[in-house]
Coordinates of C-alpha atoms in Angstrom, one line a residue:
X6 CA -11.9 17.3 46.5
X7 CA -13.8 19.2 44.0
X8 CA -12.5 20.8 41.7
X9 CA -12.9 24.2 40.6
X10 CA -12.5 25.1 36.7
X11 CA -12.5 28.4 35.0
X12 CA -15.9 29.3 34.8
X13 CA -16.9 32.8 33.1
X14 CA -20.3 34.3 33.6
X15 CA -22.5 36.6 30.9
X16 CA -21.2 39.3 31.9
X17 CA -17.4 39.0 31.4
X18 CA -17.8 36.4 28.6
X19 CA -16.8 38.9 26.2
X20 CA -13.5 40.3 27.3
X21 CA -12.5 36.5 28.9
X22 CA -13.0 34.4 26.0
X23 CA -11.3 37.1 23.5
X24 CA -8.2 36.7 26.2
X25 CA -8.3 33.1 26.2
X26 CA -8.7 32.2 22.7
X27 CA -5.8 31.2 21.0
X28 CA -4.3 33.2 18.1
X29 CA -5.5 32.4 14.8
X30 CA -1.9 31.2 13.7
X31 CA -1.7 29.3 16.4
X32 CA -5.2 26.9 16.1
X33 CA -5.5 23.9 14.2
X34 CA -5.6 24.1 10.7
X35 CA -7.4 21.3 8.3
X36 CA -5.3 20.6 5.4
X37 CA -8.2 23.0 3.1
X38 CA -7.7 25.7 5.8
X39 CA -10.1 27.0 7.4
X40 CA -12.1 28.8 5.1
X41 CA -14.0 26.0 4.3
X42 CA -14.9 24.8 7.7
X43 CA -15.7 28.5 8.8
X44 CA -19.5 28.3 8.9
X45 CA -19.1 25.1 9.9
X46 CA -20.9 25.8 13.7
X47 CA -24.2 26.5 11.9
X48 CA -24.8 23.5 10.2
X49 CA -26.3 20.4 11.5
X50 CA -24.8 18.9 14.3
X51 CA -24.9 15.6 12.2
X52 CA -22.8 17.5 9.5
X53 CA -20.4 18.4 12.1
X54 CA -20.1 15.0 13.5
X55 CA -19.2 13.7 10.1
X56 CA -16.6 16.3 9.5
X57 CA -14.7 15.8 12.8
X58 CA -15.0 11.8 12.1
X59 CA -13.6 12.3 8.6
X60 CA -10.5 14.8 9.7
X61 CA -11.9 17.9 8.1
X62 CA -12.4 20.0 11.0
X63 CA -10.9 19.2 14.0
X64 CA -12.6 19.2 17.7
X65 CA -10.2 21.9 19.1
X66 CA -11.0 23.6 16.0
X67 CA -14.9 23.2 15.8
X68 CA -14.9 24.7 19.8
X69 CA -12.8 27.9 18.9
X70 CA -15.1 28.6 16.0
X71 CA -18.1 28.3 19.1
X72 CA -16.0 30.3 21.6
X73 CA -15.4 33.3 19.2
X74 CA -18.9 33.2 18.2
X75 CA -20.4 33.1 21.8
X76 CA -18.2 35.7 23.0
X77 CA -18.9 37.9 19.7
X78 CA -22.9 37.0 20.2
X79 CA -23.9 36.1 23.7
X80 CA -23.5 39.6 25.0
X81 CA -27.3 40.5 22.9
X82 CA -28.2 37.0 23.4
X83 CA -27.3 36.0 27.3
X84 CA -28.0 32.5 26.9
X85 CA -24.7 31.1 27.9
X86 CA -24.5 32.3 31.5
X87 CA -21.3 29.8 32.5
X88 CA -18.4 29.0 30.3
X89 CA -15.5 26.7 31.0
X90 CA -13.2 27.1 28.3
X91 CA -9.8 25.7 29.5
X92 CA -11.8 22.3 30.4
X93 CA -13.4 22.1 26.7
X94 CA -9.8 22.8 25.5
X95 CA -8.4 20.2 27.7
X96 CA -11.3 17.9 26.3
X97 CA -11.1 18.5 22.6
X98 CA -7.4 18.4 22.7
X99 CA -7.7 14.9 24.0
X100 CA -10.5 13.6 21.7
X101 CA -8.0 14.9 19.0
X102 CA -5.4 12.6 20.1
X103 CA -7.1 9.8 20.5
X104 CA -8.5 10.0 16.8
X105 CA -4.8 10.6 15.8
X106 CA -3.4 7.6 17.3
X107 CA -5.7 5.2 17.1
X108 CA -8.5 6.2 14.4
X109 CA -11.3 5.8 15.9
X110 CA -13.8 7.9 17.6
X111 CA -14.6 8.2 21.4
X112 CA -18.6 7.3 20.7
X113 CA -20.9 9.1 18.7
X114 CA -20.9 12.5 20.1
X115 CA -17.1 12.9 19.2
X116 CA -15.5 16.4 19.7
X117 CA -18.6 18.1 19.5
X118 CA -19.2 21.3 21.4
X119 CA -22.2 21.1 23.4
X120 CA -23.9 23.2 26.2
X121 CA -26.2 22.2 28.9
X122 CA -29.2 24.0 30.9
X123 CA -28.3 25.0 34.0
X124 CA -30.1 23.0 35.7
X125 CA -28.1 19.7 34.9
X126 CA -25.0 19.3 37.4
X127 CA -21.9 19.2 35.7
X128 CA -19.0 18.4 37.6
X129 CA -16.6 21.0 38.8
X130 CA -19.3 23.8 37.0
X131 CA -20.9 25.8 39.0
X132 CA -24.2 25.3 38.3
X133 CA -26.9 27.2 40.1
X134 CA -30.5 26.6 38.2
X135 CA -30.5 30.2 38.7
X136 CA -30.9 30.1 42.3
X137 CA -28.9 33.0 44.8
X138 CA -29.0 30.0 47.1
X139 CA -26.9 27.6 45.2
X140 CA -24.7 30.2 43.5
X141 CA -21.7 28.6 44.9
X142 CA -22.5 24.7 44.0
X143 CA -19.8 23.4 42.2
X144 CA -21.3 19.3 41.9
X145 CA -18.4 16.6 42.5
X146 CA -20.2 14.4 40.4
X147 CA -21.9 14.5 36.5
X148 CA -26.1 14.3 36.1
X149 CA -26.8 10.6 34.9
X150 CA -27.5 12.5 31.0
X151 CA -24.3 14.4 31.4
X152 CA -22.6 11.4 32.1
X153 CA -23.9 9.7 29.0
X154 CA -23.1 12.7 27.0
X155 CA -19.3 12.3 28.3
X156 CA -19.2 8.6 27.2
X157 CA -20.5 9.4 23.7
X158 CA -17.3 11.9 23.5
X159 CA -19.2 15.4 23.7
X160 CA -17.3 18.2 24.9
X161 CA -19.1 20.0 27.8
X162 CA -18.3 23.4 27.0
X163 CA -20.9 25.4 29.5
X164 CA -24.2 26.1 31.2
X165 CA -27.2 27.8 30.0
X166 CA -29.6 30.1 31.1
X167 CA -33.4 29.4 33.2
X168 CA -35.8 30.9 35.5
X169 CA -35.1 30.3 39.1
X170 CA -35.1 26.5 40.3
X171 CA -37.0 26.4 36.5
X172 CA -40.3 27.7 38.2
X173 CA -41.3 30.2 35.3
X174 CA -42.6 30.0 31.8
X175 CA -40.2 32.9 30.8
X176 CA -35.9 32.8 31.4
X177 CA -35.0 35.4 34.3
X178 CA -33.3 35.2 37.1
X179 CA -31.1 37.4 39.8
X180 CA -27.6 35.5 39.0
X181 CA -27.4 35.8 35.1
X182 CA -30.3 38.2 34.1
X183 CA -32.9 37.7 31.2
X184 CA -32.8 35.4 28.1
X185 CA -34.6 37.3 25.7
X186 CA -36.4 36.2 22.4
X187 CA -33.0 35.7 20.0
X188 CA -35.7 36.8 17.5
X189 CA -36.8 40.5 19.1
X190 CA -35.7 41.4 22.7
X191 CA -39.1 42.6 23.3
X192 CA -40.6 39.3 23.5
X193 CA -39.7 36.2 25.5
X194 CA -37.9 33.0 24.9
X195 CA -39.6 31.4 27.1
X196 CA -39.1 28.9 30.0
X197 CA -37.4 26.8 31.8
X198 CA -35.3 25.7 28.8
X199 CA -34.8 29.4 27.8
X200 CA -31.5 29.2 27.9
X201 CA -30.3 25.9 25.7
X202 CA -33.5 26.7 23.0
X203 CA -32.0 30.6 22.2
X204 CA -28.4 28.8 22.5
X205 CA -29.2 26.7 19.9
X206 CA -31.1 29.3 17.8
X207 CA -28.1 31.3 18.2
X208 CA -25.7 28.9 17.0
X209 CA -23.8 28.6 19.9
X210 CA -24.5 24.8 20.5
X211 CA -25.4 22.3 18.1
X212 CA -27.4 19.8 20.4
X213 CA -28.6 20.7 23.7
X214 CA -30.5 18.8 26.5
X215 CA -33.4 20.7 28.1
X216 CA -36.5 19.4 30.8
X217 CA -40.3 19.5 30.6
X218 CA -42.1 19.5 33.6
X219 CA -44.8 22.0 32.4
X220 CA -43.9 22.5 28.8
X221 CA -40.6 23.6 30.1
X222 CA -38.5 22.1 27.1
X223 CA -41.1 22.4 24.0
X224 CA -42.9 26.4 24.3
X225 CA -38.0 27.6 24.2
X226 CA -38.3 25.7 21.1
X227 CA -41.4 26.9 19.6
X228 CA -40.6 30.8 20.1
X229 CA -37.3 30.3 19.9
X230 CA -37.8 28.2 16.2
X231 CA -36.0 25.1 16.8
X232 CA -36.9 21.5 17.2
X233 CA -37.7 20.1 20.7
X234 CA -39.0 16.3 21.8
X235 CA -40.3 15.9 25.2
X236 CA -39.4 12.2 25.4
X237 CA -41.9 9.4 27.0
X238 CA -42.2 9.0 31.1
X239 CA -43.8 6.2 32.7
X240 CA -43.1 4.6 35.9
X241 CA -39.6 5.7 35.0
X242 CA -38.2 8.3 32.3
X243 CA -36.4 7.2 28.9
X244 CA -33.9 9.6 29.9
X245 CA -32.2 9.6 33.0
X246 CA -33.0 12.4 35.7
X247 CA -30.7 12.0 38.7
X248 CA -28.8 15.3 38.7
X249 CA -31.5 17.8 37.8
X250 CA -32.4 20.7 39.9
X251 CA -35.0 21.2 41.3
X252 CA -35.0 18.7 43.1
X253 CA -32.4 19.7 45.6
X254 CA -28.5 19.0 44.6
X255 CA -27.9 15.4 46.3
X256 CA -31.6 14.4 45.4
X257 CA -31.7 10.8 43.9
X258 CA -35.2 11.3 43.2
X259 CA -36.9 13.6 40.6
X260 CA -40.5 14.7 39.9
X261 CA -42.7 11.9 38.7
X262 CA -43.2 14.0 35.7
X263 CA -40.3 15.4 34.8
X264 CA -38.8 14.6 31.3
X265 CA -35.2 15.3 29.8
X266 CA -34.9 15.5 25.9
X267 CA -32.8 16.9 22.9
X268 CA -33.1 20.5 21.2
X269 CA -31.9 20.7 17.8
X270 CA -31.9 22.7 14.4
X271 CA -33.4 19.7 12.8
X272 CA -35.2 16.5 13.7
X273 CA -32.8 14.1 12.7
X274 CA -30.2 15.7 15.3
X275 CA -32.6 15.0 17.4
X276 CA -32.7 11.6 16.8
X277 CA -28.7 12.0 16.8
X278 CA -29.2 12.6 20.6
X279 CA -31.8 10.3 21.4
X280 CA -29.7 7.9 20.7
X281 CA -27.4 9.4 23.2
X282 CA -29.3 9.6 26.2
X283 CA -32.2 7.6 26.0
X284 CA -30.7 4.7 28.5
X285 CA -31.5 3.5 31.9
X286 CA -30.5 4.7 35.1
X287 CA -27.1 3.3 35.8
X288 CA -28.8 1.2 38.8
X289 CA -30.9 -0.4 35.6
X290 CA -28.4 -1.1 33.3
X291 CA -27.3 -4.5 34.3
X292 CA -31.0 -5.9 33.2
X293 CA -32.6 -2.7 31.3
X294 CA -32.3 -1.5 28.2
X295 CA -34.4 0.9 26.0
X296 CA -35.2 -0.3 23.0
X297 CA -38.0 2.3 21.4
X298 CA -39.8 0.7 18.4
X299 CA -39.0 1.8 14.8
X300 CA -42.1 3.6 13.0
X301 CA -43.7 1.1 11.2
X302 CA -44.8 3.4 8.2
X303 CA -42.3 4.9 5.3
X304 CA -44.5 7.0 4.1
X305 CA -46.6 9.7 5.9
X306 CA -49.3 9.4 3.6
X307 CA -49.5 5.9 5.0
X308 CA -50.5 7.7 8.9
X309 CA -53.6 8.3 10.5
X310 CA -53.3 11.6 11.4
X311 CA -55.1 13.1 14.5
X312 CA -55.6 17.3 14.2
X313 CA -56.7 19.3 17.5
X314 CA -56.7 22.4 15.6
X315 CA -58.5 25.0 18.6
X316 CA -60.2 24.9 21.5
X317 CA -62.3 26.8 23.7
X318 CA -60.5 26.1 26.8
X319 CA -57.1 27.3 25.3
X320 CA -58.2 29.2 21.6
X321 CA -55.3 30.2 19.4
X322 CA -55.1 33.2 17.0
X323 CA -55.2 33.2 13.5
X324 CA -51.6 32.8 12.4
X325 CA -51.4 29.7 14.8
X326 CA -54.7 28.0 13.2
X327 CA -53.8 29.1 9.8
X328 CA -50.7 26.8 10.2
X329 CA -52.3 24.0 11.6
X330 CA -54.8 24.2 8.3
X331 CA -51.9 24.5 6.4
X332 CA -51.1 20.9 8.1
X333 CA -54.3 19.3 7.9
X334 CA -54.1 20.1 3.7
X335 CA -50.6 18.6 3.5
X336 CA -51.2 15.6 5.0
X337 CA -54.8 15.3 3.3
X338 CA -52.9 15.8 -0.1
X339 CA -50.4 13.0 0.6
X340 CA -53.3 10.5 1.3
X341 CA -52.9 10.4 4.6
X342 CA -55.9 9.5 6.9
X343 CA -56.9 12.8 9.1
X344 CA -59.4 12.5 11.7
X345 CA -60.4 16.6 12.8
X346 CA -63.0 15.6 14.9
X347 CA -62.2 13.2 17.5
X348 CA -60.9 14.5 21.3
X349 CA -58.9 12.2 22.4
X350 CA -59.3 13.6 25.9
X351 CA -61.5 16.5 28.0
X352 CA -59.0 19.8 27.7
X353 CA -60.0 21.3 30.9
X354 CA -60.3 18.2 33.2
X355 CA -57.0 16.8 31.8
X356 CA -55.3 20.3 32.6
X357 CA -57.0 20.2 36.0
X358 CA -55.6 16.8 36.9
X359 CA -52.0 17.8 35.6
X360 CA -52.1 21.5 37.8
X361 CA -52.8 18.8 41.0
X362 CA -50.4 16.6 40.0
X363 CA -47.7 19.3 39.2
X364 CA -48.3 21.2 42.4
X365 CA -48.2 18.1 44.4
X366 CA -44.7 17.0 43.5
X367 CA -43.2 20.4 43.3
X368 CA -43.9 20.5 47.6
X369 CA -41.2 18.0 48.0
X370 CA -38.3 20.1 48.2
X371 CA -40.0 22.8 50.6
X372 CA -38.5 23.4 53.8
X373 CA -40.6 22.8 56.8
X374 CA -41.3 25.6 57.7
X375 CA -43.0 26.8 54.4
X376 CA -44.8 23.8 54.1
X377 CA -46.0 24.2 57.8
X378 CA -47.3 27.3 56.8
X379 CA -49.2 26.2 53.1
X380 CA -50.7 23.3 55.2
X381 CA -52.3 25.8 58.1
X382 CA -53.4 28.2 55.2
X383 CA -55.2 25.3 52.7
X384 CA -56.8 25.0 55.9
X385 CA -58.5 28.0 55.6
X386 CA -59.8 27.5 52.0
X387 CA -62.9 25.5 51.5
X388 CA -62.4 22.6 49.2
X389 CA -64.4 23.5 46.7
X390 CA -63.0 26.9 46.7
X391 CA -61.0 26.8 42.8
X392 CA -58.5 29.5 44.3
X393 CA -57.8 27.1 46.8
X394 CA -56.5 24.1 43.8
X395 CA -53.0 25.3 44.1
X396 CA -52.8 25.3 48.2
X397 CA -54.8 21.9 48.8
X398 CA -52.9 20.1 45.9
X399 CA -49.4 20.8 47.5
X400 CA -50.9 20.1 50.5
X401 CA -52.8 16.9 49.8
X402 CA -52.8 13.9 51.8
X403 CA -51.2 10.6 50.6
X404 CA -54.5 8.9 49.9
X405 CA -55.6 12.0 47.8
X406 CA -52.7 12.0 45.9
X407 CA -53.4 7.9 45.1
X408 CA -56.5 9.0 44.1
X409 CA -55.3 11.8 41.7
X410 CA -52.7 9.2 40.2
X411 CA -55.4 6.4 39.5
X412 CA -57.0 9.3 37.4
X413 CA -54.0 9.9 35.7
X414 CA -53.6 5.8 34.8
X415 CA -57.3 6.2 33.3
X416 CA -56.3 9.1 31.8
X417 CA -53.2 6.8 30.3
X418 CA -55.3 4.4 29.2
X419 CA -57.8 6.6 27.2
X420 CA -55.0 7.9 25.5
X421 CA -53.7 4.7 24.8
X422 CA -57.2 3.7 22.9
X423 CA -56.8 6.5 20.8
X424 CA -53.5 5.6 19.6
X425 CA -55.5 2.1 18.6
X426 CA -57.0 4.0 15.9
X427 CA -53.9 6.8 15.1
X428 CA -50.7 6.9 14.5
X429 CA -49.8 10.5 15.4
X430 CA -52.0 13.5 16.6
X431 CA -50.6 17.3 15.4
X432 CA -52.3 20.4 17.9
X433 CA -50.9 23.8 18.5
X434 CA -47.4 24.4 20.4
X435 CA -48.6 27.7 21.9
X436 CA -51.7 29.9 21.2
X437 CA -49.3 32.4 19.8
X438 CA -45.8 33.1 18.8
X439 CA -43.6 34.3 21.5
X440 CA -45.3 37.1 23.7
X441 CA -44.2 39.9 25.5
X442 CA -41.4 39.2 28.4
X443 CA -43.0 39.8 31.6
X444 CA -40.5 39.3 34.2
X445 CA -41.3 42.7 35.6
X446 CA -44.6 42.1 35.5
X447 CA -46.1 40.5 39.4
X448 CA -47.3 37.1 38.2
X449 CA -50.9 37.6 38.9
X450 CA -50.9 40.6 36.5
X451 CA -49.7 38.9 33.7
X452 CA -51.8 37.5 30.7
X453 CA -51.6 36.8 26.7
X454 CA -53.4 37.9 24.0
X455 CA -55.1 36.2 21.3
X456 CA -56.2 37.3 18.7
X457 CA -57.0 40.9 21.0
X458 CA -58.6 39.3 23.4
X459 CA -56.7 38.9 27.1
X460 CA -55.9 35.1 28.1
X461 CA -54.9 33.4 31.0
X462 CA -51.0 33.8 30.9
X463 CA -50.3 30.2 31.6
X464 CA -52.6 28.9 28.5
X465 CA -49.2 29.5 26.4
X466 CA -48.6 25.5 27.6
X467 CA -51.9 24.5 27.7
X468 CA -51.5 22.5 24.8
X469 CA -48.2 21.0 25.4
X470 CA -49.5 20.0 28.9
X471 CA -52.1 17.7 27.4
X472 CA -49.2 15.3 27.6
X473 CA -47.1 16.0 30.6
X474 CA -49.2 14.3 33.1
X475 CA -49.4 10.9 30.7
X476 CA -45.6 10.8 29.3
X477 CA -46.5 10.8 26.0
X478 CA -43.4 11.8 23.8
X479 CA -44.5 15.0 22.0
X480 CA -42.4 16.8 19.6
X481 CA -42.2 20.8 18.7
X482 CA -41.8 21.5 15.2
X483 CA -41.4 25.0 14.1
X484 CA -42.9 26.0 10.7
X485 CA -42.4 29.5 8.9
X486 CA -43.1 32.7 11.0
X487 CA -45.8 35.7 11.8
X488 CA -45.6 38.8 9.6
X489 CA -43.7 40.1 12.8
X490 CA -41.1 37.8 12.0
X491 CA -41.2 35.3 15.2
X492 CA -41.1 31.6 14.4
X493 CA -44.2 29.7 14.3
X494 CA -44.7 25.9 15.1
X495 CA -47.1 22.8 16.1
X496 CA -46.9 19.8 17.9
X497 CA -46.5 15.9 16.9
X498 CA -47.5 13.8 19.9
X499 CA -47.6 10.2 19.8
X500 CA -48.1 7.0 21.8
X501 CA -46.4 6.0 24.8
X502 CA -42.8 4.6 24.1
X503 CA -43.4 6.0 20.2
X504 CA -40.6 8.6 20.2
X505 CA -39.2 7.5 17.0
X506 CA -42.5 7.1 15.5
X507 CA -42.9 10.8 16.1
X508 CA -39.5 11.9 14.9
X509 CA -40.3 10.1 11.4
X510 CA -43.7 11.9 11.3
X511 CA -42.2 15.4 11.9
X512 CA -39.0 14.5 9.6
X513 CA -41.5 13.9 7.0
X514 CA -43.7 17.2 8.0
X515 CA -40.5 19.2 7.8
X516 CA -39.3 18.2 4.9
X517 CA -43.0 19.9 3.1
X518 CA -43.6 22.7 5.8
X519 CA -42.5 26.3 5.6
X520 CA -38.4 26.0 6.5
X521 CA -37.7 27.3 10.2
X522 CA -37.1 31.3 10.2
X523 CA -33.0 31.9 11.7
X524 CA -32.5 35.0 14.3
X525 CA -29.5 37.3 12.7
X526 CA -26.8 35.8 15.4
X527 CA -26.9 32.5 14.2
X528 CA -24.9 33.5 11.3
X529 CA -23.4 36.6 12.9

């Protein structure tokens, strides 16, 4: 039997949470009061873990200070499009008790409020990746990285919003409406992981867990200004996947590109949540662990330091190059080894290979019918025919797609050579800062521009989909803002496997960089 919580949507998340919340007198009180603990929602989520561990806040209390917030914020904001406040209640209550009696913790994630994106099956939440057609699932049964969340004692307080079965760049869909920019409404917060990077901006999660398909985790982050790591994929993911959408609830099976990693306010709650939910699948566990390597330098003039500063297949405007010169001088002036010069790969033929691969895998879940149909009209589109690429890739026969995949292993392994000789390699996030929202706009009418000149609109991931087809972990770092005032940021990408190696090069970049710009509802 499934059952069927409170659940609150954007719209009525106002009026429902002010109802539900208990009365100030009547919340938990920390021997200081409250005053102290009253910010408490915008620090760190490592800050907050250490004040519930050490009694100064407790977890009921931590969640009502989210609640009020969300509810005062997320009307401006809609990034939390599903609440479930009695269950968090229910859940922070008991991790209360259980710290009270017996003094320890539930795991490492104890008490503390979390959301999740909306495509990540929670059970008894409805959870409807934004689709009309699921907008009744309520899942019996947890995602394998909700699971894990659960186990390390975070309390599951929502959903977040994205696109429509996560198929757009930008955060729209009929159910819940438009994420905008948590910076200016104007401008988009981008996609699929609209939703958890604007709810963390916001303030109204700590830690959230987002997936990268197509830069699906990492361009949120960058115009949303928070921290973002698409961890490593090979064979298998880092991060367990069982439970996303798309595919199709019931799935076991994912996209063999698909990734699932932390957003954060700073890379070492990042780190925090690695920790988390970097684990096998729980058919692995009995013989599998993960056990990433630690980075082997302490110092980050001690790296060799790749830069991919522009390109001519994907340029980037002046505020974004200006940045990454800013980078190549700071790691220069630390002693670090920089290499400027060296392309690790071909831009346009890697991007080629990743459209076929992307729009191969994301045919599994069409009906028979549709697929019918995209078969009869590749048909009708010579081969050589670039407006065919998306119709004959989803359409490709078995043996094509082997032949596509032993491209992407030589692709692999000349990546893999160049990590021989670095350590880390630091390109662009995005061409620009966050750009217009288009959801009104047909999708063959929509572009960029850079620098005043019209782009393609998809090159806003061009760069962060160097790595998608290869699963290399690749980290957004957002650094200072435009004169507009919308965050800026670069990329830290890394070796296969090398997650934490990349988290200790951007802790160290972060720690020298412009701080990341805050949107007014974090502290509002």
């Amino acid at each position: 039997m499934i059952l069927r919580r409170t659940v609150l949507t954007a719209a009525t998340a106002l009026a429902a949470v002010t109802a539900m919340t208990s009365p100030a007198s009547a919340r938990p009180r920390t021997a200081k009061g409250t005053r102290k603990t009253a910010a408490l929602r915008t620090r760190p989520a490592g800050e907050q873990l250490a004040a519930l561990r050490e009694r100064r806040v407790t977890s009921r209390e931590l969640l009502e200070q989210h609640l009020d917030h969300i509810a005062k914020a997320n009307p401006q904001v809609n990034a939390v499009v599903t609440l479930d406040a009695d269950g968090a209640r229910a859940a922070a209550d008991k991790a209360d008790r259980h710290l009270a009696t017996t003094g320890e913790t539930l795991g490492p994630l104890h008490g503390l409020p979390m959301t999740v994106k909306d495509a990540l099956e929670v059970e008894g939440m409805r959870t409807t990746c934004g689709s009309p057609a699921l907008s009744d699932h309520v899942p019996d049964r947890d995602a394998d990285v909700v699971a894990l969340l659960r186990d390390a004692g975070a309390i599951i307080i929502g959903h977040t919003n994205t696109p429509t079965m996560c198929q757009d760049i930008q955060t729209s869909n009929p159910i819940f409406g438009t994420t905008p920019n948590p910076f200016d409404a104007t401008k988009t917060a981008g996609g699929s992981s609209g939703g958890p990077a604007a709810a963390v901006a916001a303030g109204f999660t700590g830690l959230e867990v987002g997936s990268d398909l197509a830069g699906s985790l990492r361009l949120p982050a960058a115009y949303c200004g928070v921290y973002a790591l698409r961890t490593s994929r090979g064979p298998s993911p880092i991060v367990p996947t069982r439970g996303h959408i798309p595919r199709l609830p019931g799935w076991a099976t994912s996209s063999d590109m698909i990734t699932l990693g932390p957003i954060a306010r700073t890379v070492e709650d990042l780190g925090l949540l690695l920790d988390v939910i970097a684990a096998p699948s729980p058919a692995d566990r009995t013989g599998w662990k993960i056990d990433l390597p630690a980075p082997a330098k302490t110092k980050l003039g001690h790296y060799r330091i790749g830069i991919w500063a522009d390109d001519p297949y994907c340029r980037v405007d002046a505020d974004t190059r200006a940045l990454l010169d800013q980078v190549a001088d700071l790691v220069r002036g630390l002693g670090a080894t920089v290499d400027d010069s060296t392309r690790p790969v071909d831009f346009a033929d890697s991007d080629k290979l990743f459209q076929r691969l992307m729009y191969a895998t994301s045919s599994a879940t069409a009906t028979d019918d549709a697929f019918a149909a995209e078969v009869a009209a590749a048909e009708k589109v010579p081969a050589d025919d670039p407006s065919g690429l998306y119709l004959h890739s989803r359409t490709m026969r078995h043996r094509d797609w082997c032949v596509a995949d032993e491209a992407r292993q030589k692709l692999r392994a000349t990546w893999d050579r160049y990590f021989d000789a670095h350590d880390i390699l630091i390109t662009p996030a995005t061409p620009t800062a966050a750009v217009p929202d288009q959801t009104s706009t047909p999708a063959p009418q929509r572009y960029i521009t850079v620098d005043g000149q019209k782009r393609p609109f998809y090159d806003q991931t061009g760069w962060l989909n160097l790595t998608s087809p290869v699963g290399l972990p690749s980290l957004v770092l957002p650094a200072g803002a435009t004169r507009a005032g919308l965050p800026l940021a670069v990329q830290v990408v890394g070796p296969y496997l090398g997650d934490r190696i990349v988290l200790d090069a951007a802790r160290h970049l972060a720690q020298r960089l412009p701080k990341p710009i805050q949107p007014p509802a974090l502290a509002g």
